[in-house]
């Protein structure tokens, strides 16, 4: 079932989770161990992130270094199939432009269609670790909107091969990312919103937001989207903060602020266990307020912290 149909048929706020594929070498059981306790909350869908390969330098026997390409977290399509079969819950694979050409993207979309997946969240991806700015692959998509248009084409039976005139029409419900605190490369929110509107006008049916720790940012973002003519559902993305280190890592990595009321509490903590308690309480407070405001879905980035998410979500659903 499509994400948009879940939202449209819901009587109250839904819950969804996001997971990362396991590191190469681990089994699918690590995903089941992660998700099993969370299934108690009957998530409407589960997102699975997508990861490009990266270059690492490996030391050789003679002491010199060799540049090697590794894809640490493959398996998004397979994990989606596993989730759908094992739990009978809809999976939402993320697809990114970075690291993939259009042909590889088309093949991934065909695989997703063949496993019965009718959802996809399309993203640009970030710059590769060895690059300063995002560079598309030769023959790849440059912006999320280009990947979105490729997916819409497939929904219309238009494949890259020109001799496939009337190919099978896929039926993907397409979601896109939005940034309550602005995408870090955008010169201002207005400019960022114009690109977000273009994605919606091109066929995106809903928006999932970057994490935020101040609900006011989300509410203002929704207001700004509505004023800009963006009418689709906007799903808030939420993440728990669980260590003191994250107080600097999260703003640096995700370009989001922590409200001082929250950071002041974290600073007072003596151990990460205390931080986890403060972070869980903050997540519960955010979730309750958002649910009261009638958001369509509470989407939790579980990112290796299923126990913390469990403890928070059990207070809400
Ligand atoms: P875009 O929509 O392409 O926007 C990127 C930037 O370009 C923005 O500043 C935008 O304003 C600007 N822009 C857009 N279109 C144009 C245009 N036509 N001309 C000029 N400027 C333009 N990354 C992963 O690698 N894997 C994941 O699984 C993943 N999942 C994510 C899930 C969510 C909910 C979110 C919020 C992010 C996720 N990311 C993931 C990170 C994401 O890939 C990065 O934030 C990336 O930098 C931007 O992706 P985007 O889809 O928003 O890009």
Short mmCIF file of C-alpha atoms and ligand atoms in Angstrom, two decimals:
data_model
loop_
_atom_site.label_atom_id
_atom_site.label_comp_id
_atom_site.label_asym_id
_atom_site.label_seq_id
_atom_site.Cartn_x
_atom_site.Cartn_y
_atom_site.Cartn_z
CA UNK A 1 0.00 0.00 0.00
CA UNK A 2 1.20 3.49 -0.80
CA UNK A 3 2.29 5.91 1.92
CA UNK A 4 -0.20 8.46 0.65
CA UNK A 5 -3.05 5.93 0.93
CA UNK A 6 -2.03 5.13 4.51
CA UNK A 7 -2.16 8.84 5.30
CA UNK A 8 -5.41 9.50 3.49
CA UNK A 9 -7.22 6.60 5.15
CA UNK A 10 -5.86 7.25 8.67
CA UNK A 11 -8.15 8.48 11.44
CA UNK A 12 -5.27 9.68 13.59
CA UNK A 13 -1.48 10.14 13.55
CA UNK A 14 0.41 7.10 12.20
CA UNK A 15 3.85 5.86 13.20
CA UNK A 16 6.73 4.85 10.93
CA UNK A 17 10.38 3.93 11.40
CA UNK A 18 13.56 4.35 9.40
CA UNK A 19 16.43 1.88 9.42
CA UNK A 20 19.88 1.61 7.86
CA UNK A 21 20.97 -1.53 5.98
CA UNK A 22 23.43 -3.52 8.12
CA UNK A 23 27.14 -3.24 7.43
CA UNK A 24 28.30 -5.68 4.76
CA UNK A 25 29.06 -9.03 6.39
CA UNK A 26 26.09 -8.98 8.78
CA UNK A 27 22.92 -10.98 8.28
CA UNK A 28 19.33 -9.89 7.76
CA UNK A 29 18.73 -11.07 11.34
CA UNK A 30 20.33 -7.86 12.59
CA UNK A 31 17.43 -6.01 10.91
CA UNK A 32 14.85 -8.32 12.49
CA UNK A 33 16.49 -7.94 15.94
CA UNK A 34 16.31 -4.17 15.46
CA UNK A 35 12.70 -4.10 14.27
CA UNK A 36 11.07 -6.91 16.27
CA UNK A 37 10.35 -4.86 19.42
CA UNK A 38 9.14 -1.87 17.37
CA UNK A 39 6.52 -3.94 15.53
CA UNK A 40 4.37 -3.74 18.69
CA UNK A 41 3.47 -0.19 17.56
CA UNK A 42 2.14 -1.41 14.19
CA UNK A 43 4.12 0.97 11.97
CA UNK A 44 2.35 1.84 8.72
CA UNK A 45 5.62 1.68 6.81
CA UNK A 46 9.35 1.29 7.33
CA UNK A 47 11.91 3.34 5.42
CA UNK A 48 15.25 1.83 4.41
CA UNK A 49 18.10 4.22 3.64
CA UNK A 50 20.31 3.97 0.53
CA UNK A 51 24.07 4.31 0.53
CA UNK A 52 26.58 5.00 -2.18
CA UNK A 53 30.01 3.44 -2.24
CA UNK A 54 32.98 5.36 -0.90
CA UNK A 55 36.72 5.31 -1.42
CA UNK A 56 38.98 4.17 1.40
CA UNK A 57 42.74 3.85 1.56
CA UNK A 58 43.92 0.36 2.51
CA UNK A 59 47.48 -0.21 3.68
CA UNK A 60 49.32 -2.82 1.61
CA UNK A 61 52.03 -5.22 2.84
CA UNK A 62 54.77 -3.00 1.41
CA UNK A 63 53.53 -0.02 3.47
CA UNK A 64 52.00 1.86 0.54
CA UNK A 65 48.29 2.65 0.33
CA UNK A 66 45.77 1.46 -2.22
CA UNK A 67 42.57 3.40 -3.02
CA UNK A 68 39.66 0.95 -2.88
CA UNK A 69 35.97 1.47 -3.60
CA UNK A 70 33.71 -0.08 -0.95
CA UNK A 71 29.96 -0.07 -0.52
CA UNK A 72 29.57 -0.60 3.21
CA UNK A 73 25.80 -0.84 3.36
CA UNK A 74 24.37 -2.51 0.27
CA UNK A 75 21.04 -4.33 0.23
CA UNK A 76 18.27 -1.70 0.36
CA UNK A 77 16.10 -3.47 -2.21
CA UNK A 78 16.59 -6.90 -0.60
CA UNK A 79 15.83 -5.51 2.87
CA UNK A 80 12.59 -3.98 1.57
CA UNK A 81 11.57 -7.40 0.21
CA UNK A 82 12.52 -9.02 3.53
CA UNK A 83 10.49 -6.48 5.54
CA UNK A 84 7.43 -6.90 3.35
CA UNK A 85 7.62 -10.72 3.52
CA UNK A 86 8.57 -11.06 7.17
CA UNK A 87 6.31 -8.44 8.75
CA UNK A 88 3.73 -7.77 6.02
CA UNK A 89 4.45 -4.07 6.45
CA UNK A 90 5.06 -1.65 3.59
CA UNK A 91 8.67 -0.72 2.93
CA UNK A 92 9.85 2.64 1.62
CA UNK A 93 13.25 2.39 -0.02
CA UNK A 94 15.30 5.53 -0.36
CA UNK A 95 16.93 6.06 -3.76
CA UNK A 96 19.70 8.59 -4.28
CA UNK A 97 21.28 10.25 -7.31
CA UNK A 98 24.85 10.16 -5.96
CA UNK A 99 26.98 7.24 -7.08
CA UNK A 100 24.48 5.83 -9.57
CA UNK A 101 23.86 6.46 -13.24
CA UNK A 102 20.35 6.57 -14.66
CA UNK A 103 20.56 3.04 -16.01
CA UNK A 104 21.46 1.62 -12.58
CA UNK A 105 18.64 3.70 -11.08
CA UNK A 106 16.17 2.35 -13.61
CA UNK A 107 17.26 -1.21 -12.79
CA UNK A 108 16.81 -0.54 -9.06
CA UNK A 109 13.29 0.81 -9.73
CA UNK A 110 12.49 -2.28 -11.82
CA UNK A 111 13.75 -4.52 -8.98
CA UNK A 112 11.56 -2.61 -6.52
CA UNK A 113 8.55 -2.99 -8.77
CA UNK A 114 9.22 -6.74 -9.15
CA UNK A 115 9.33 -7.28 -5.37
CA UNK A 116 5.94 -5.56 -5.05
CA UNK A 117 7.15 -2.29 -3.59
CA UNK A 118 5.06 0.72 -4.59
CA UNK A 119 6.82 3.40 -2.57
CA UNK A 120 10.07 5.26 -3.01
CA UNK A 121 11.65 8.29 -1.32
CA UNK A 122 13.84 10.06 -3.88
CA UNK A 123 16.88 12.04 -2.74
CA UNK A 124 19.97 13.61 -4.15
CA UNK A 125 22.45 12.24 -1.61
CA UNK A 126 25.39 14.11 -0.15
CA UNK A 127 28.84 14.75 -1.57
CA UNK A 128 31.10 11.69 -1.56
CA UNK A 129 33.53 11.65 1.39
CA UNK A 130 36.45 12.59 -0.89
CA UNK A 131 34.55 15.51 -2.53
CA UNK A 132 33.67 18.97 -1.24
CA UNK A 133 30.56 19.45 -3.35
CA UNK A 134 28.04 16.97 -4.64
CA UNK A 135 28.97 15.68 -8.10
CA UNK A 136 26.55 13.48 -10.03
CA UNK A 137 27.84 10.31 -11.69
CA UNK A 138 28.47 10.57 -15.42
CA UNK A 139 25.04 9.80 -16.86
CA UNK A 140 23.46 10.17 -13.44
CA UNK A 141 20.81 12.45 -11.95
CA UNK A 142 21.97 15.81 -10.59
CA UNK A 143 19.11 16.79 -8.29
CA UNK A 144 16.38 14.84 -6.52
CA UNK A 145 13.89 16.33 -8.98
CA UNK A 146 15.73 14.63 -11.87
CA UNK A 147 15.46 11.25 -10.12
CA UNK A 148 11.83 12.03 -9.37
CA UNK A 149 11.16 12.75 -13.05
CA UNK A 150 12.85 9.47 -14.01
CA UNK A 151 10.54 7.64 -11.56
CA UNK A 152 7.48 9.49 -12.89
CA UNK A 153 8.55 8.48 -16.42
CA UNK A 154 8.61 4.83 -15.34
CA UNK A 155 5.14 5.31 -13.84
CA UNK A 156 4.13 6.41 -17.35
CA UNK A 157 5.83 3.43 -19.03
CA UNK A 158 8.72 5.54 -20.35
CA UNK A 159 12.05 3.71 -20.01
CA UNK A 160 15.54 4.89 -20.93
CA UNK A 161 15.70 2.55 -23.93
CA UNK A 162 14.01 4.42 -26.72
CA UNK A 163 12.85 1.21 -28.36
CA UNK A 164 10.67 0.40 -25.31
CA UNK A 165 7.68 2.42 -26.50
CA UNK A 166 4.96 1.38 -24.12
CA UNK A 167 6.68 -0.36 -21.25
CA UNK A 168 5.01 -1.63 -18.11
CA UNK A 169 3.81 1.31 -16.02
CA UNK A 170 5.11 1.15 -12.47
CA UNK A 171 2.94 2.69 -9.78
CA UNK A 172 5.31 4.27 -7.29
CA UNK A 173 4.12 6.71 -4.64
CA UNK A 174 7.00 9.16 -4.54
CA UNK A 175 8.14 11.05 -1.45
CA UNK A 176 10.82 13.74 -1.18
CA UNK A 177 12.89 15.37 1.57
CA UNK A 178 12.19 18.79 3.11
CA UNK A 179 14.26 20.85 5.55
CA UNK A 180 12.50 22.89 8.28
CA UNK A 181 15.84 24.58 9.01
CA UNK A 182 16.71 24.91 5.29
CA UNK A 183 18.99 22.64 3.26
CA UNK A 184 22.53 23.71 4.11
CA UNK A 185 23.44 24.54 0.50
CA UNK A 186 20.39 26.72 -0.17
CA UNK A 187 21.01 30.49 -0.02
CA UNK A 188 17.76 30.98 1.93
CA UNK A 189 14.54 29.20 2.87
CA UNK A 190 12.54 30.85 0.11
CA UNK A 191 14.92 29.53 -2.54
CA UNK A 192 14.92 26.06 -0.95
CA UNK A 193 11.12 26.05 -0.87
CA UNK A 194 10.94 26.94 -4.57
CA UNK A 195 12.93 23.76 -5.32
CA UNK A 196 10.74 21.78 -2.93
CA UNK A 197 7.62 23.08 -4.69
CA UNK A 198 9.11 22.07 -8.03
CA UNK A 199 9.51 18.50 -6.70
CA UNK A 200 5.89 18.45 -5.56
CA UNK A 201 4.65 19.95 -8.84
CA UNK A 202 6.63 17.25 -10.69
CA UNK A 203 4.81 14.48 -8.82
CA UNK A 204 5.97 14.10 -5.20
CA UNK A 205 2.98 13.06 -3.09
CA UNK A 206 4.38 13.82 0.36
CA UNK A 207 7.41 15.30 2.12
CA UNK A 208 9.45 13.75 4.94
CA UNK A 209 11.45 16.26 6.92
CA UNK A 210 14.99 16.31 8.12
CA UNK A 211 15.17 15.78 11.88
CA UNK A 212 14.52 18.81 14.10
CA UNK A 213 14.61 19.30 17.86
CA UNK A 214 12.45 22.40 18.02
CA UNK A 215 8.84 21.77 16.99
CA UNK A 216 8.35 25.45 16.29
CA UNK A 217 10.71 25.06 13.30
CA UNK A 218 8.45 22.34 11.91
CA UNK A 219 5.26 24.35 12.44
CA UNK A 220 6.79 27.42 10.79
CA UNK A 221 8.06 25.26 7.91
CA UNK A 222 4.58 23.82 7.32
CA UNK A 223 3.14 27.36 7.32
CA UNK A 224 5.81 28.52 4.85
CA UNK A 225 5.14 25.51 2.60
CA UNK A 226 1.40 26.20 2.61
CA UNK A 227 2.04 29.88 1.83
CA UNK A 228 4.26 28.77 -1.09
CA UNK A 229 1.43 26.59 -2.46
CA UNK A 230 2.81 23.22 -1.28
CA UNK A 231 -0.25 21.31 -0.14
CA UNK A 232 0.97 17.69 0.27
CA UNK A 233 1.32 16.01 3.71
CA UNK A 234 4.53 16.89 5.57
CA UNK A 235 5.80 14.05 7.75
CA UNK A 236 8.01 15.16 10.67
CA UNK A 237 11.25 13.17 11.07
CA UNK A 238 12.40 12.68 14.68
CA UNK A 239 15.62 11.38 16.16
CA UNK A 240 16.66 10.84 19.79
CA UNK A 241 19.83 12.41 21.09
CA UNK A 242 21.66 9.88 23.26
CA UNK A 243 25.21 11.08 23.96
CA UNK A 244 27.00 14.32 24.82
CA UNK A 245 29.11 13.97 21.68
CA UNK A 246 25.98 14.20 19.53
CA UNK A 247 25.37 17.70 20.84
CA UNK A 248 28.06 18.91 18.44
CA UNK A 249 27.98 16.08 15.86
CA UNK A 250 24.27 16.44 15.03
CA UNK A 251 24.34 20.19 14.29
CA UNK A 252 27.52 19.73 12.23
CA UNK A 253 26.24 16.74 10.26
CA UNK A 254 22.59 17.62 9.79
CA UNK A 255 22.68 21.42 9.99
CA UNK A 256 20.00 21.66 12.68
CA UNK A 257 19.94 23.62 15.95
CA UNK A 258 19.27 22.33 19.44
CA UNK A 259 17.06 24.66 21.50
CA UNK A 260 18.96 26.05 24.51
CA UNK A 261 16.34 24.66 26.89
CA UNK A 262 17.38 21.21 25.62
CA UNK A 263 21.15 21.75 25.32
CA UNK A 264 21.27 23.25 28.85
CA UNK A 265 19.78 20.02 30.23
CA UNK A 266 22.29 17.91 28.30
CA UNK A 267 25.22 19.98 29.56
CA UNK A 268 24.16 19.22 33.14
CA UNK A 269 24.38 15.42 32.51
CA UNK A 270 27.35 13.55 33.93
CA UNK A 271 27.02 10.33 31.88
CA UNK A 272 25.65 9.32 28.50
CA UNK A 273 23.02 7.30 30.32
CA UNK A 274 21.74 10.56 31.80
CA UNK A 275 21.86 12.16 28.33
CA UNK A 276 19.81 9.26 26.97
CA UNK A 277 17.14 9.91 29.62
CA UNK A 278 17.04 13.64 28.78
CA UNK A 279 16.99 12.81 25.04
CA UNK A 280 14.17 10.30 25.47
CA UNK A 281 12.10 12.78 27.50
CA UNK A 282 12.66 15.45 24.84
CA UNK A 283 11.58 13.05 22.10
CA UNK A 284 8.42 12.18 24.06
CA UNK A 285 7.69 15.90 24.56
CA UNK A 286 8.20 16.60 20.82
CA UNK A 287 6.09 13.60 19.78
CA UNK A 288 3.19 14.47 22.09
CA UNK A 289 3.04 18.05 20.88
CA UNK A 290 3.23 17.05 17.22
CA UNK A 291 0.57 14.37 17.65
CA UNK A 292 -1.70 16.87 19.39
CA UNK A 293 -1.21 19.20 16.43
CA UNK A 294 -2.49 16.41 14.16
CA UNK A 295 0.62 15.61 12.09
CA UNK A 296 -0.03 12.81 9.58
CA UNK A 297 2.77 10.49 10.75
CA UNK A 298 5.48 10.48 13.42
CA UNK A 299 8.53 9.16 11.57
CA UNK A 300 11.36 7.97 13.81
CA UNK A 301 14.96 7.69 12.67
CA UNK A 302 15.92 4.60 14.66
CA UNK A 303 19.59 4.65 13.55
CA UNK A 304 20.90 1.95 15.88
CA UNK A 305 18.79 3.09 18.85
CA UNK A 306 15.66 0.90 18.75
CA UNK A 307 15.47 0.63 22.57
CA UNK A 308 15.38 4.41 22.99
CA UNK A 309 12.76 4.72 20.25
CA UNK A 310 10.77 1.93 21.91
CA UNK A 311 10.82 3.71 25.27
CA UNK A 312 9.64 6.95 23.69
CA UNK A 313 7.01 5.55 21.32
CA UNK A 314 5.37 3.44 24.05
CA UNK A 315 4.47 6.72 25.77
CA UNK A 316 2.74 7.99 22.61
CA UNK A 317 0.98 5.08 20.87
P1 LIG B 1 17.61 18.20 -3.66
O1 LIG B 1 16.15 18.31 -3.56
O2 LIG B 1 18.19 17.88 -4.99
O3 LIG B 1 18.23 19.58 -3.11
C1 LIG B 1 19.63 19.70 -2.88
C2 LIG B 1 20.00 21.17 -2.86
O4 LIG B 1 19.92 21.70 -4.18
C3 LIG B 1 19.09 22.06 -2.01
O5 LIG B 1 19.87 23.09 -1.47
C4 LIG B 1 18.08 22.61 -3.01
O6 LIG B 1 17.55 23.85 -2.61
C5 LIG B 1 18.95 22.74 -4.26
N1 LIG B 1 18.23 22.48 -5.52
C6 LIG B 1 17.28 21.55 -5.75
N2 LIG B 1 16.92 21.56 -7.04
C7 LIG B 1 17.66 22.52 -7.64
C8 LIG B 1 17.78 23.02 -8.98
N3 LIG B 1 17.01 22.54 -9.96
N4 LIG B 1 18.67 24.02 -9.22
C9 LIG B 1 19.45 24.54 -8.24
N5 LIG B 1 19.38 24.09 -6.95
C10 LIG B 1 18.51 23.11 -6.66
N6 LIG B 1 21.05 10.59 1.97
C11 LIG B 1 21.51 9.38 1.55
O7 LIG B 1 22.62 9.29 1.00
N7 LIG B 1 20.75 8.25 1.70
C12 LIG B 1 19.53 8.28 2.27
O8 LIG B 1 18.87 7.23 2.40
C13 LIG B 1 19.02 9.54 2.74
N8 LIG B 1 17.80 9.64 3.31
C14 LIG B 1 17.31 10.87 3.69
C15 LIG B 1 16.00 10.97 4.19
C16 LIG B 1 15.48 12.21 4.58
C17 LIG B 1 14.07 12.29 5.11
C18 LIG B 1 16.29 13.38 4.46
C19 LIG B 1 15.74 14.71 4.90
C20 LIG B 1 17.57 13.30 3.95
C21 LIG B 1 18.10 12.06 3.55
N9 LIG B 1 19.37 11.92 3.00
C22 LIG B 1 19.85 10.70 2.56
C23 LIG B 1 20.25 13.11 2.89
C24 LIG B 1 20.06 13.86 1.55
O9 LIG B 1 20.50 13.04 0.50
C25 LIG B 1 20.85 15.16 1.63
O10 LIG B 1 20.25 16.03 2.56
C26 LIG B 1 21.12 15.88 0.31
O11 LIG B 1 22.12 16.87 0.57
C27 LIG B 1 19.96 16.61 -0.31
O12 LIG B 1 19.01 15.73 -0.79
P2 LIG B 1 17.64 16.29 -1.43
O13 LIG B 1 16.92 15.11 -1.95
O14 LIG B 1 16.95 17.16 -0.47
O15 LIG B 1 18.24 17.14 -2.64
#
